[in-house]
Amino acid sequence: FLNWSTTGIADITAIALYTHYWSMFTSIPQWVLALVALAVVLAVNLISVKIFGEMEFWFAIVKVATLVGFMLIGIVLLATQHEVSGQTPGMGMITDHGGILPHGVMPVVLVMQGVIFSYAALELVGVAAGETAEPHKIVPR
């Protein structure tokens, strides 16, 4: 419960913060944007499980497509040595300024905690599959 409530609050707060980057939302208080986001999530959950699952599916596709797009853009910029903000991308961007880990291992540990927090509770799919009589039929639904 604690994990889900913390994750929910963090997600709603992130949505409110991200919407402030658009000029049409800057005058609206952050708590109002968070409340609207919470209302949308609640409404989607109350409508039906099928619609919620369908929306999760499409949002996951958008997320994966965005990650693939960013990776492709990064690969193209590295391969073509195209200048970005006055600097040429390459290994020098990583190894200059103190080497690969200029501040030690602690920043990596902190980032990993964020990654683990973001993907926490994904194991519920495995638990549901293990406790279902016909997981090959029920879990995809």
PDB file of C-alpha atoms in Angstrom:
ATOM      1  CA  PHE A   1       0.000   0.000   0.000  1.00  0.00           C
ATOM      2  CA  LEU A   2       2.781   2.396   0.941  1.00  0.00           C
ATOM      3  CA  ASN A   3       4.588   1.770  -2.347  1.00  0.00           C
ATOM      4  CA  TRP A   4       1.458   2.318  -4.451  1.00  0.00           C
ATOM      5  CA  SER A   5       0.401   5.461  -2.574  1.00  0.00           C
ATOM      6  CA  THR A   6       3.872   6.966  -2.805  1.00  0.00           C
ATOM      7  CA  THR A   7       4.135   6.131  -6.494  1.00  0.00           C
ATOM      8  CA  GLY A   8       0.687   7.564  -7.164  1.00  0.00           C
ATOM      9  CA  ILE A   9       1.504  10.838  -5.434  1.00  0.00           C
ATOM     10  CA  ALA A  10       4.847  11.078  -7.236  1.00  0.00           C
ATOM     11  CA  ASP A  11       3.187  10.483 -10.624  1.00  0.00           C
ATOM     12  CA  ILE A  12       0.427  13.019 -10.027  1.00  0.00           C
ATOM     13  CA  THR A  13       2.987  15.604  -8.870  1.00  0.00           C
ATOM     14  CA  ALA A  14       5.158  14.909 -11.935  1.00  0.00           C
ATOM     15  CA  ILE A  15       2.179  15.444 -14.228  1.00  0.00           C
ATOM     16  CA  ALA A  16       1.440  18.792 -12.565  1.00  0.00           C
ATOM     17  CA  LEU A  17       5.093  19.863 -12.839  1.00  0.00           C
ATOM     18  CA  TYR A  18       5.369  18.831 -16.498  1.00  0.00           C
ATOM     19  CA  THR A  19       2.222  20.710 -17.491  1.00  0.00           C
ATOM     20  CA  HIS A  20       3.762  23.939 -16.152  1.00  0.00           C
ATOM     21  CA  TYR A  21       6.278  23.800 -19.022  1.00  0.00           C
ATOM     22  CA  TRP A  22       3.446  24.705 -21.428  1.00  0.00           C
ATOM     23  CA  SER A  23       2.577  28.384 -21.379  1.00  0.00           C
ATOM     24  CA  MET A  24      -1.189  27.800 -21.244  1.00  0.00           C
ATOM     25  CA  PHE A  25      -0.863  26.042 -17.846  1.00  0.00           C
ATOM     26  CA  THR A  26       1.668  28.312 -16.090  1.00  0.00           C
ATOM     27  CA  SER A  27      -1.001  30.496 -14.463  1.00  0.00           C
ATOM     28  CA  ILE A  28      -2.867  27.501 -12.991  1.00  0.00           C
ATOM     29  CA  PRO A  29      -1.682  26.455  -9.506  1.00  0.00           C
ATOM     30  CA  GLN A  30       0.158  23.138  -9.345  1.00  0.00           C
ATOM     31  CA  TRP A  31      -2.308  21.623  -6.869  1.00  0.00           C
ATOM     32  CA  VAL A  32      -5.193  22.233  -9.323  1.00  0.00           C
ATOM     33  CA  LEU A  33      -3.314  20.439 -12.105  1.00  0.00           C
ATOM     34  CA  ALA A  34      -2.525  17.572  -9.728  1.00  0.00           C
ATOM     35  CA  LEU A  35      -6.185  17.358  -8.706  1.00  0.00           C
ATOM     36  CA  VAL A  36      -7.293  17.256 -12.367  1.00  0.00           C
ATOM     37  CA  ALA A  37      -4.750  14.514 -13.107  1.00  0.00           C
ATOM     38  CA  LEU A  38      -5.956  12.547 -10.090  1.00  0.00           C
ATOM     39  CA  ALA A  39      -9.574  12.938 -11.236  1.00  0.00           C
ATOM     40  CA  VAL A  40      -8.694  11.665 -14.727  1.00  0.00           C
ATOM     41  CA  VAL A  41      -6.854   8.635 -13.325  1.00  0.00           C
ATOM     42  CA  LEU A  42      -9.728   7.913 -10.942  1.00  0.00           C
ATOM     43  CA  ALA A  43     -12.321   8.242 -13.739  1.00  0.00           C
ATOM     44  CA  VAL A  44     -10.406   5.883 -16.024  1.00  0.00           C
ATOM     45  CA  ASN A  45     -10.117   3.336 -13.202  1.00  0.00           C
ATOM     46  CA  LEU A  46     -13.811   3.570 -12.354  1.00  0.00           C
ATOM     47  CA  ILE A  47     -15.081   3.195 -15.936  1.00  0.00           C
ATOM     48  CA  SER A  48     -13.946  -0.357 -16.610  1.00  0.00           C
ATOM     49  CA  VAL A  49     -10.967  -2.631 -16.393  1.00  0.00           C
ATOM     50  CA  LYS A  50     -11.051  -3.181 -20.160  1.00  0.00           C
ATOM     51  CA  ILE A  51     -10.698   0.536 -20.947  1.00  0.00           C
ATOM     52  CA  PHE A  52      -7.990   0.938 -18.319  1.00  0.00           C
ATOM     53  CA  GLY A  53      -6.059  -1.997 -19.796  1.00  0.00           C
ATOM     54  CA  GLU A  54      -6.465  -0.607 -23.301  1.00  0.00           C
ATOM     55  CA  MET A  55      -5.169   2.804 -22.220  1.00  0.00           C
ATOM     56  CA  GLU A  56      -2.211   1.192 -20.433  1.00  0.00           C
ATOM     57  CA  PHE A  57      -1.428  -0.694 -23.638  1.00  0.00           C
ATOM     58  CA  TRP A  58      -1.411   2.452 -25.795  1.00  0.00           C
ATOM     59  CA  PHE A  59       0.520   4.511 -23.244  1.00  0.00           C
ATOM     60  CA  ALA A  60       3.135   1.745 -23.078  1.00  0.00           C
ATOM     61  CA  ILE A  61       3.453   1.835 -26.872  1.00  0.00           C
ATOM     62  CA  VAL A  62       3.914   5.625 -26.764  1.00  0.00           C
ATOM     63  CA  LYS A  63       6.583   5.244 -24.064  1.00  0.00           C
ATOM     64  CA  VAL A  64       8.492   2.556 -25.963  1.00  0.00           C
ATOM     65  CA  ALA A  65       8.232   4.479 -29.251  1.00  0.00           C
ATOM     66  CA  THR A  66       9.543   7.614 -27.553  1.00  0.00           C
ATOM     67  CA  LEU A  67      12.494   5.742 -26.043  1.00  0.00           C
ATOM     68  CA  VAL A  68      13.321   4.145 -29.394  1.00  0.00           C
ATOM     69  CA  GLY A  69      13.052   7.559 -31.071  1.00  0.00           C
ATOM     70  CA  PHE A  70      15.429   9.159 -28.566  1.00  0.00           C
ATOM     71  CA  MET A  71      17.893   6.298 -29.000  1.00  0.00           C
ATOM     72  CA  LEU A  72      17.784   6.622 -32.792  1.00  0.00           C
ATOM     73  CA  ILE A  73      18.317  10.382 -32.600  1.00  0.00           C
ATOM     74  CA  GLY A  74      21.272   9.835 -30.250  1.00  0.00           C
ATOM     75  CA  ILE A  75      22.786   7.214 -32.550  1.00  0.00           C
ATOM     76  CA  VAL A  76      22.411   9.488 -35.583  1.00  0.00           C
ATOM     77  CA  LEU A  77      23.997  12.410 -33.712  1.00  0.00           C
ATOM     78  CA  LEU A  78      26.898  10.206 -32.608  1.00  0.00           C
ATOM     79  CA  ALA A  79      27.404   8.615 -36.021  1.00  0.00           C
ATOM     80  CA  THR A  80      27.311  11.895 -37.947  1.00  0.00           C
ATOM     81  CA  GLN A  81      29.254  13.868 -35.283  1.00  0.00           C
ATOM     82  CA  HIS A  82      26.619  16.584 -35.657  1.00  0.00           C
ATOM     83  CA  GLU A  83      27.306  19.566 -33.399  1.00  0.00           C
ATOM     84  CA  VAL A  84      24.852  19.979 -30.500  1.00  0.00           C
ATOM     85  CA  SER A  85      24.903  23.214 -28.456  1.00  0.00           C
ATOM     86  CA  GLY A  86      28.388  24.034 -29.671  1.00  0.00           C
ATOM     87  CA  GLN A  87      29.903  20.636 -28.801  1.00  0.00           C
ATOM     88  CA  THR A  88      30.486  17.523 -30.855  1.00  0.00           C
ATOM     89  CA  PRO A  89      29.083  14.339 -29.282  1.00  0.00           C
ATOM     90  CA  GLY A  90      31.390  11.398 -28.726  1.00  0.00           C
ATOM     91  CA  MET A  91      33.397   9.564 -26.083  1.00  0.00           C
ATOM     92  CA  GLY A  92      35.066  12.837 -25.120  1.00  0.00           C
ATOM     93  CA  MET A  93      31.746  13.995 -23.653  1.00  0.00           C
ATOM     94  CA  ILE A  94      31.889  11.031 -21.264  1.00  0.00           C
ATOM     95  CA  THR A  95      35.612  10.798 -20.492  1.00  0.00           C
ATOM     96  CA  ASP A  96      36.410  14.525 -20.234  1.00  0.00           C
ATOM     97  CA  HIS A  97      35.686  16.495 -17.068  1.00  0.00           C
ATOM     98  CA  GLY A  98      37.020  13.902 -14.641  1.00  0.00           C
ATOM     99  CA  GLY A  99      36.425  10.562 -16.333  1.00  0.00           C
ATOM    100  CA  ILE A 100      33.486   8.199 -16.466  1.00  0.00           C
ATOM    101  CA  LEU A 101      32.438   8.507 -12.786  1.00  0.00           C
ATOM    102  CA  PRO A 102      33.806  11.898 -11.691  1.00  0.00           C
ATOM    103  CA  HIS A 103      31.651  11.977  -8.543  1.00  0.00           C
ATOM    104  CA  GLY A 104      32.068   8.325  -7.612  1.00  0.00           C
ATOM    105  CA  VAL A 105      29.538   5.484  -7.561  1.00  0.00           C
ATOM    106  CA  MET A 106      26.963   7.198  -5.301  1.00  0.00           C
ATOM    107  CA  PRO A 107      25.141   9.051  -8.146  1.00  0.00           C
ATOM    108  CA  VAL A 108      24.713   5.712  -9.943  1.00  0.00           C
ATOM    109  CA  VAL A 109      23.255   4.158  -6.777  1.00  0.00           C
ATOM    110  CA  LEU A 110      20.824   7.079  -6.381  1.00  0.00           C
ATOM    111  CA  VAL A 111      19.689   6.851 -10.005  1.00  0.00           C
ATOM    112  CA  MET A 112      19.177   3.093  -9.656  1.00  0.00           C
ATOM    113  CA  GLN A 113      16.906   3.711  -6.660  1.00  0.00           C
ATOM    114  CA  GLY A 114      14.789   5.973  -8.857  1.00  0.00           C
ATOM    115  CA  VAL A 115      14.629   3.367 -11.602  1.00  0.00           C
ATOM    116  CA  ILE A 116      13.645   0.621  -9.163  1.00  0.00           C
ATOM    117  CA  PHE A 117      11.017   2.919  -7.626  1.00  0.00           C
ATOM    118  CA  SER A 118       9.579   3.700 -11.074  1.00  0.00           C
ATOM    119  CA  TYR A 119       9.206   0.047 -12.033  1.00  0.00           C
ATOM    120  CA  ALA A 120       8.142  -1.240  -8.614  1.00  0.00           C
ATOM    121  CA  ALA A 121       5.003  -3.389  -8.466  1.00  0.00           C
ATOM    122  CA  LEU A 122       5.517  -4.786 -11.941  1.00  0.00           C
ATOM    123  CA  GLU A 123       5.886  -8.118 -10.164  1.00  0.00           C
ATOM    124  CA  LEU A 124       2.119  -8.084  -9.576  1.00  0.00           C
ATOM    125  CA  VAL A 125       1.677  -9.463 -13.109  1.00  0.00           C
ATOM    126  CA  GLY A 126       3.815 -12.454 -12.163  1.00  0.00           C
ATOM    127  CA  VAL A 127       1.956 -12.929  -8.887  1.00  0.00           C
ATOM    128  CA  ALA A 128      -1.381 -12.769 -10.707  1.00  0.00           C
ATOM    129  CA  ALA A 129      -0.164 -15.324 -13.238  1.00  0.00           C
ATOM    130  CA  GLY A 130       0.989 -17.658 -10.472  1.00  0.00           C
ATOM    131  CA  GLU A 131      -2.316 -17.485  -8.608  1.00  0.00           C
ATOM    132  CA  THR A 132      -4.564 -17.907 -11.652  1.00  0.00           C
ATOM    133  CA  ALA A 133      -5.881 -21.245 -12.827  1.00  0.00           C
ATOM    134  CA  GLU A 134      -5.461 -20.395 -16.530  1.00  0.00           C
ATOM    135  CA  PRO A 135      -2.762 -17.689 -16.691  1.00  0.00           C
ATOM    136  CA  HIS A 136      -2.258 -17.929 -20.455  1.00  0.00           C
ATOM    137  CA  LYS A 137      -5.886 -16.880 -20.902  1.00  0.00           C
ATOM    138  CA  ILE A 138      -6.456 -14.549 -17.923  1.00  0.00           C
ATOM    139  CA  VAL A 139      -3.249 -12.461 -17.785  1.00  0.00           C
ATOM    140  CA  PRO A 140      -3.527 -11.062 -21.351  1.00  0.00           C
ATOM    141  CA  ARG A 141      -7.082  -9.972 -20.576  1.00  0.00           C
TER     142      ARG A 141
END
